[in-house]
């Protein structure tokens, strides 16, 4: 009898204990997402769709190695202007607007950060 009561209490408290484990960043991430139901309504049994952050048409980034670069957003591609080179990278895959690359060069845009991968060099983080 006592074991059965303890099991009911544990089952009741388990979801509360799990909810308490969610960090503030997790809660902020949920605030940045829109809940869309099967017919466009909002609800608890909804599909979560991330809100896309639009990149500016032109932005200057300071990189971890002390260099700077400017990225011009052309929609289906970006133009990267560095101190000694200029390169245009197409969206990869073509239907999205955060990952760009060609060959062994790639740039991933995420909010105010850009992760730059050039050939066999280590990835470089840049911020605007």
Short mmCIF file of N, CA and C in Angstrom, two decimals:
data_model
loop_
_atom_site.label_atom_id
_atom_site.label_comp_id
_atom_site.label_asym_id
_atom_site.label_seq_id
_atom_site.Cartn_x
_atom_site.Cartn_y
_atom_site.Cartn_z
N UNK A 1 0.83 -1.20 0.00
CA UNK A 1 0.00 0.00 0.00
C UNK A 1 0.87 1.25 0.00
N UNK A 2 1.86 1.26 0.90
CA UNK A 2 2.76 2.41 1.00
C UNK A 2 3.58 2.55 -0.29
N UNK A 3 4.02 1.42 -0.85
CA UNK A 3 4.79 1.43 -2.09
C UNK A 3 3.96 1.97 -3.24
N UNK A 4 2.70 1.59 -3.29
CA UNK A 4 1.80 2.07 -4.34
C UNK A 4 1.61 3.58 -4.24
N UNK A 5 1.47 4.11 -3.03
CA UNK A 5 1.31 5.55 -2.83
C UNK A 5 2.58 6.29 -3.24
N UNK A 6 3.76 5.73 -2.91
CA UNK A 6 5.02 6.36 -3.28
C UNK A 6 5.17 6.38 -4.80
N UNK A 7 4.73 5.30 -5.46
CA UNK A 7 4.82 5.25 -6.92
C UNK A 7 3.94 6.33 -7.55
N UNK A 8 2.73 6.55 -7.01
CA UNK A 8 1.85 7.59 -7.52
C UNK A 8 2.46 8.98 -7.33
N UNK A 9 3.08 9.20 -6.18
CA UNK A 9 3.72 10.49 -5.90
C UNK A 9 4.88 10.70 -6.86
N UNK A 10 5.68 9.66 -7.10
CA UNK A 10 6.83 9.76 -8.01
C UNK A 10 6.38 10.07 -9.43
N UNK A 11 5.32 9.38 -9.88
CA UNK A 11 4.81 9.62 -11.23
C UNK A 11 4.26 11.04 -11.35
N UNK A 12 3.65 11.54 -10.28
CA UNK A 12 3.10 12.90 -10.29
C UNK A 12 4.19 13.95 -10.28
N UNK A 13 5.25 13.74 -9.53
CA UNK A 13 6.31 14.73 -9.39
C UNK A 13 7.36 14.68 -10.50
N UNK A 14 7.45 13.56 -11.23
CA UNK A 14 8.47 13.41 -12.26
C UNK A 14 8.42 14.52 -13.32
N UNK A 15 7.22 14.84 -13.90
CA UNK A 15 7.19 15.93 -14.89
C UNK A 15 7.61 17.27 -14.30
N UNK A 16 7.28 17.53 -13.04
CA UNK A 16 7.69 18.78 -12.41
C UNK A 16 9.20 18.84 -12.24
N UNK A 17 9.80 17.72 -11.87
CA UNK A 17 11.25 17.67 -11.71
C UNK A 17 11.95 17.89 -13.06
N UNK A 18 11.39 17.32 -14.11
CA UNK A 18 11.98 17.50 -15.45
C UNK A 18 11.85 18.94 -15.91
N UNK A 19 10.73 19.56 -15.64
CA UNK A 19 10.51 20.96 -16.03
C UNK A 19 11.48 21.88 -15.30
N UNK A 20 11.83 21.54 -14.08
CA UNK A 20 12.75 22.38 -13.30
C UNK A 20 14.17 22.31 -13.86
N UNK A 21 14.47 21.29 -14.66
CA UNK A 21 15.82 21.13 -15.21
C UNK A 21 16.06 22.00 -16.44
N UNK A 22 15.04 22.61 -16.99
CA UNK A 22 15.19 23.44 -18.19
C UNK A 22 15.93 24.71 -17.82
N UNK A 23 17.00 25.01 -18.57
CA UNK A 23 17.79 26.20 -18.29
C UNK A 23 17.11 27.45 -18.82
N UNK A 24 17.60 28.60 -18.42
CA UNK A 24 17.05 29.87 -18.92
C UNK A 24 17.26 29.99 -20.42
N UNK A 25 18.40 29.48 -20.92
CA UNK A 25 18.64 29.55 -22.36
C UNK A 25 17.62 28.71 -23.10
N UNK A 26 17.28 27.55 -22.56
CA UNK A 26 16.26 26.71 -23.18
C UNK A 26 14.92 27.41 -23.20
N UNK A 27 14.59 28.10 -22.12
CA UNK A 27 13.33 28.84 -22.06
C UNK A 27 13.35 29.99 -23.07
N UNK A 28 14.49 30.69 -23.19
CA UNK A 28 14.59 31.77 -24.18
C UNK A 28 14.47 31.23 -25.59
N UNK A 29 15.05 30.05 -25.84
CA UNK A 29 14.96 29.46 -27.16
C UNK A 29 13.51 29.14 -27.50
N UNK A 30 12.74 28.67 -26.51
CA UNK A 30 11.34 28.39 -26.77
C UNK A 30 10.55 29.66 -27.02
N UNK A 31 10.93 30.77 -26.39
CA UNK A 31 10.25 32.03 -26.63
C UNK A 31 10.48 32.51 -28.06
N UNK A 32 11.61 32.15 -28.65
CA UNK A 32 11.95 32.59 -30.00
C UNK A 32 11.33 31.71 -31.08
N UNK A 33 10.56 30.71 -30.68
CA UNK A 33 9.97 29.80 -31.65
C UNK A 33 8.47 30.01 -31.71
N UNK A 34 7.90 29.76 -32.85
CA UNK A 34 6.45 29.89 -33.02
C UNK A 34 5.84 28.50 -33.02
N UNK A 35 4.71 28.35 -32.35
CA UNK A 35 4.00 27.08 -32.34
C UNK A 35 2.90 27.14 -33.38
N UNK A 36 2.92 26.18 -34.30
CA UNK A 36 1.94 26.17 -35.37
C UNK A 36 1.26 24.82 -35.39
N UNK A 37 -0.05 24.83 -35.27
CA UNK A 37 -0.84 23.60 -35.25
C UNK A 37 -1.13 23.12 -36.66
N UNK A 38 -1.90 22.03 -36.77
CA UNK A 38 -2.16 21.43 -38.08
C UNK A 38 -2.92 22.36 -39.03
N UNK A 39 -3.74 23.26 -38.51
CA UNK A 39 -4.48 24.16 -39.37
C UNK A 39 -4.11 25.61 -39.10
N UNK A 40 -2.87 25.87 -38.67
CA UNK A 40 -2.41 27.21 -38.42
C UNK A 40 -2.74 27.73 -37.04
N UNK A 41 -3.45 26.91 -36.21
CA UNK A 41 -3.78 27.37 -34.87
C UNK A 41 -2.63 27.09 -33.91
N UNK A 42 -2.61 27.77 -32.79
CA UNK A 42 -1.58 27.55 -31.79
C UNK A 42 -2.09 26.54 -30.78
N UNK A 43 -1.18 25.72 -30.24
CA UNK A 43 -1.58 24.73 -29.25
C UNK A 43 -0.42 23.96 -28.72
N UNK A 44 -0.69 23.13 -27.70
CA UNK A 44 0.39 22.39 -27.07
C UNK A 44 0.85 21.21 -27.92
N UNK A 45 0.02 20.66 -28.75
CA UNK A 45 0.40 19.56 -29.62
C UNK A 45 0.75 20.12 -31.00
N UNK A 46 1.67 21.05 -31.03
CA UNK A 46 1.99 21.76 -32.26
C UNK A 46 3.39 21.43 -32.74
N UNK A 47 3.64 21.74 -33.98
CA UNK A 47 4.97 21.59 -34.58
C UNK A 47 5.72 22.88 -34.30
N UNK A 48 6.96 22.78 -33.85
CA UNK A 48 7.75 23.97 -33.54
C UNK A 48 8.55 24.35 -34.77
N UNK A 49 8.37 25.58 -35.22
CA UNK A 49 9.10 26.11 -36.37
C UNK A 49 9.97 27.26 -35.89
N UNK A 50 11.28 27.18 -36.16
CA UNK A 50 12.18 28.23 -35.72
C UNK A 50 11.97 29.49 -36.54
N UNK A 51 12.06 30.62 -35.85
CA UNK A 51 11.96 31.92 -36.51
C UNK A 51 13.31 32.20 -37.15
N UNK A 52 13.31 32.48 -38.45
CA UNK A 52 14.55 32.74 -39.16
C UNK A 52 15.00 34.18 -38.91
N UNK A 53 16.26 34.35 -38.58
CA UNK A 53 16.81 35.68 -38.35
C UNK A 53 17.39 36.18 -39.67
N UNK A 54 16.88 37.31 -40.13
CA UNK A 54 17.36 37.87 -41.40
C UNK A 54 18.74 38.49 -41.22
N UNK A 55 19.62 38.21 -42.13
CA UNK A 55 20.95 38.79 -42.12
C UNK A 55 20.89 40.15 -42.82
N UNK A 56 21.69 41.12 -42.37
CA UNK A 56 21.68 42.42 -43.03
C UNK A 56 22.26 42.32 -44.44
N UNK A 57 21.96 43.30 -45.27
CA UNK A 57 22.46 43.31 -46.65
C UNK A 57 23.97 43.44 -46.69
N UNK A 58 24.56 44.13 -45.71
CA UNK A 58 26.01 44.29 -45.64
C UNK A 58 26.40 44.35 -44.17
N UNK A 59 27.40 43.56 -43.78
CA UNK A 59 27.85 43.54 -42.38
C UNK A 59 29.34 43.31 -42.33
N UNK A 60 30.00 43.96 -41.36
CA UNK A 60 31.44 43.78 -41.14
C UNK A 60 31.63 42.91 -39.91
N UNK A 61 32.49 41.93 -40.02
CA UNK A 61 32.75 40.96 -38.96
C UNK A 61 34.19 41.09 -38.48
N UNK A 62 34.39 41.02 -37.16
CA UNK A 62 35.72 40.95 -36.55
C UNK A 62 35.97 39.49 -36.21
N UNK A 63 37.10 38.97 -36.66
CA UNK A 63 37.39 37.55 -36.48
C UNK A 63 38.33 37.32 -35.30
N UNK A 64 38.31 36.09 -34.79
CA UNK A 64 39.10 35.72 -33.62
C UNK A 64 40.59 35.87 -33.85
N UNK A 65 41.05 35.81 -35.09
CA UNK A 65 42.48 35.94 -35.37
C UNK A 65 42.91 37.40 -35.57
N UNK A 66 41.99 38.35 -35.36
CA UNK A 66 42.31 39.77 -35.49
C UNK A 66 41.98 40.36 -36.85
N UNK A 67 41.61 39.55 -37.81
CA UNK A 67 41.28 40.04 -39.14
C UNK A 67 39.83 40.53 -39.18
N UNK A 68 39.49 41.19 -40.27
CA UNK A 68 38.13 41.67 -40.49
C UNK A 68 37.68 41.25 -41.88
N UNK A 69 36.37 41.09 -42.04
CA UNK A 69 35.80 40.80 -43.36
C UNK A 69 34.42 41.43 -43.45
N UNK A 70 34.01 41.72 -44.66
CA UNK A 70 32.68 42.26 -44.92
C UNK A 70 31.92 41.23 -45.73
N UNK A 71 30.68 40.99 -45.34
CA UNK A 71 29.83 40.05 -46.08
C UNK A 71 28.66 40.83 -46.65
N UNK A 72 28.50 40.76 -47.97
CA UNK A 72 27.33 41.33 -48.64
C UNK A 72 26.38 40.20 -48.94
N UNK A 73 25.17 40.29 -48.42
CA UNK A 73 24.15 39.27 -48.61
C UNK A 73 23.42 39.54 -49.92
N UNK A 74 23.56 38.64 -50.87
CA UNK A 74 22.94 38.80 -52.18
C UNK A 74 21.71 37.91 -52.34
N UNK A 75 21.25 37.29 -51.24
CA UNK A 75 20.09 36.41 -51.29
C UNK A 75 20.50 34.96 -51.49
N UNK A 76 20.65 34.55 -52.72
CA UNK A 76 21.02 33.17 -53.02
C UNK A 76 22.53 32.95 -52.93
N UNK A 77 23.28 34.01 -52.62
CA UNK A 77 24.72 33.90 -52.44
C UNK A 77 25.20 35.05 -51.56
N UNK A 78 26.46 34.98 -51.15
CA UNK A 78 27.08 36.08 -50.41
C UNK A 78 28.40 36.42 -51.06
N UNK A 79 28.81 37.68 -50.93
CA UNK A 79 30.13 38.11 -51.40
C UNK A 79 30.95 38.42 -50.16
N UNK A 80 32.06 37.71 -50.00
CA UNK A 80 32.95 37.87 -48.86
C UNK A 80 34.11 38.75 -49.31
N UNK A 81 34.28 39.89 -48.63
CA UNK A 81 35.35 40.82 -48.98
C UNK A 81 36.32 40.87 -47.81
N UNK A 82 37.52 40.34 -48.03
CA UNK A 82 38.56 40.32 -47.01
C UNK A 82 39.66 41.30 -47.34
N UNK A 83 40.68 41.39 -46.49
CA UNK A 83 41.77 42.35 -46.73
C UNK A 83 42.54 42.07 -48.02
N UNK A 84 42.64 40.81 -48.44
CA UNK A 84 43.43 40.51 -49.63
C UNK A 84 42.70 39.63 -50.65
N UNK A 85 41.40 39.44 -50.48
CA UNK A 85 40.65 38.65 -51.46
C UNK A 85 39.17 38.96 -51.41
N UNK A 86 38.49 38.63 -52.51
CA UNK A 86 37.04 38.79 -52.60
C UNK A 86 36.51 37.52 -53.25
N UNK A 87 35.44 36.95 -52.67
CA UNK A 87 34.93 35.67 -53.13
C UNK A 87 33.42 35.64 -53.01
N UNK A 88 32.75 35.03 -53.98
CA UNK A 88 31.30 34.86 -53.91
C UNK A 88 31.00 33.39 -53.64
N UNK A 89 30.17 33.14 -52.62
CA UNK A 89 29.81 31.77 -52.24
C UNK A 89 28.31 31.59 -52.39
N UNK A 90 27.86 30.56 -53.13
CA UNK A 90 26.43 30.31 -53.28
C UNK A 90 25.86 29.62 -52.03
N UNK A 91 24.54 29.76 -51.84
CA UNK A 91 23.87 29.05 -50.74
C UNK A 91 24.04 27.55 -50.98
N UNK A 92 24.24 26.81 -49.90
CA UNK A 92 24.48 25.38 -50.02
C UNK A 92 23.79 24.64 -48.88
N UNK A 93 22.67 24.00 -49.11
CA UNK A 93 21.91 23.84 -50.34
C UNK A 93 21.22 25.14 -50.75
N UNK A 94 20.78 25.17 -51.99
CA UNK A 94 20.31 26.41 -52.60
C UNK A 94 19.06 27.00 -51.96
N UNK A 95 18.27 26.23 -51.24
CA UNK A 95 16.99 26.72 -50.73
C UNK A 95 17.06 27.35 -49.34
N UNK A 96 18.22 27.61 -48.80
CA UNK A 96 18.32 28.19 -47.44
C UNK A 96 19.21 29.43 -47.46
N UNK A 97 19.25 30.14 -46.33
CA UNK A 97 19.96 31.42 -46.28
C UNK A 97 20.90 31.55 -45.09
N UNK A 98 21.49 30.45 -44.65
CA UNK A 98 22.45 30.55 -43.54
C UNK A 98 23.76 29.81 -43.82
N UNK A 99 23.77 28.89 -44.76
CA UNK A 99 24.99 28.14 -45.09
C UNK A 99 25.37 28.42 -46.54
N UNK A 100 26.62 28.83 -46.72
CA UNK A 100 27.12 29.17 -48.04
C UNK A 100 28.44 28.46 -48.25
N UNK A 101 28.70 27.96 -49.45
CA UNK A 101 29.97 27.31 -49.67
C UNK A 101 30.17 26.87 -51.09
N UNK A 102 31.44 26.66 -51.39
CA UNK A 102 31.83 26.17 -52.70
C UNK A 102 33.19 25.51 -52.54
N UNK A 103 33.31 24.29 -53.03
CA UNK A 103 34.57 23.57 -52.87
C UNK A 103 34.86 23.30 -51.41
N UNK A 104 36.03 23.72 -50.93
CA UNK A 104 36.41 23.50 -49.53
C UNK A 104 36.20 24.74 -48.66
N UNK A 105 35.65 25.84 -49.23
CA UNK A 105 35.37 27.06 -48.48
C UNK A 105 33.90 27.10 -48.10
N UNK A 106 33.62 27.49 -46.85
CA UNK A 106 32.23 27.57 -46.40
C UNK A 106 32.09 28.62 -45.31
N UNK A 107 30.90 29.21 -45.23
CA UNK A 107 30.55 30.15 -44.16
C UNK A 107 29.16 29.80 -43.67
N UNK A 108 29.02 29.71 -42.34
CA UNK A 108 27.72 29.46 -41.72
C UNK A 108 27.37 30.70 -40.90
N UNK A 109 26.25 31.35 -41.23
CA UNK A 109 25.80 32.55 -40.52
C UNK A 109 24.78 32.14 -39.47
N UNK A 110 24.99 32.61 -38.24
CA UNK A 110 24.09 32.28 -37.13
C UNK A 110 23.94 33.52 -36.26
N UNK A 111 22.88 34.28 -36.50
CA UNK A 111 22.68 35.52 -35.74
C UNK A 111 23.79 36.51 -36.02
N UNK A 112 24.54 36.90 -34.98
CA UNK A 112 25.63 37.86 -35.13
C UNK A 112 26.98 37.19 -35.35
N UNK A 113 27.00 35.88 -35.52
CA UNK A 113 28.25 35.14 -35.70
C UNK A 113 28.33 34.52 -37.08
N UNK A 114 29.56 34.36 -37.54
CA UNK A 114 29.84 33.67 -38.79
C UNK A 114 30.97 32.69 -38.53
N UNK A 115 30.77 31.44 -38.88
CA UNK A 115 31.81 30.42 -38.78
C UNK A 115 32.41 30.27 -40.17
N UNK A 116 33.70 30.53 -40.29
CA UNK A 116 34.38 30.55 -41.58
C UNK A 116 35.32 29.35 -41.67
N UNK A 117 35.17 28.57 -42.73
CA UNK A 117 36.04 27.41 -42.98
C UNK A 117 36.71 27.63 -44.32
N UNK A 118 38.03 27.72 -44.32
CA UNK A 118 38.81 27.94 -45.53
C UNK A 118 39.77 26.79 -45.72
N UNK A 119 39.56 26.00 -46.76
CA UNK A 119 40.47 24.92 -47.09
C UNK A 119 40.81 24.02 -45.92
N UNK A 120 42.09 23.85 -45.66
CA UNK A 120 42.55 22.97 -44.58
C UNK A 120 42.85 23.72 -43.29
N UNK A 121 42.43 24.97 -43.17
CA UNK A 121 42.64 25.75 -41.98
C UNK A 121 41.59 25.40 -40.91
N UNK A 122 41.89 25.71 -39.68
CA UNK A 122 40.91 25.51 -38.60
C UNK A 122 39.75 26.47 -38.77
N UNK A 123 38.52 26.07 -38.38
CA UNK A 123 37.39 26.98 -38.46
C UNK A 123 37.64 28.25 -37.65
N UNK A 124 37.17 29.36 -38.14
CA UNK A 124 37.39 30.66 -37.52
C UNK A 124 36.04 31.29 -37.21
N UNK A 125 35.86 31.76 -35.96
CA UNK A 125 34.63 32.42 -35.57
C UNK A 125 34.78 33.93 -35.70
N UNK A 126 33.80 34.57 -36.33
CA UNK A 126 33.79 36.01 -36.52
C UNK A 126 32.45 36.54 -36.01
N UNK A 127 32.47 37.76 -35.44
CA UNK A 127 31.23 38.37 -34.93
C UNK A 127 31.08 39.77 -35.49
N UNK A 128 29.81 40.19 -35.65
CA UNK A 128 29.57 41.56 -36.13
C UNK A 128 29.15 42.43 -35.00
#
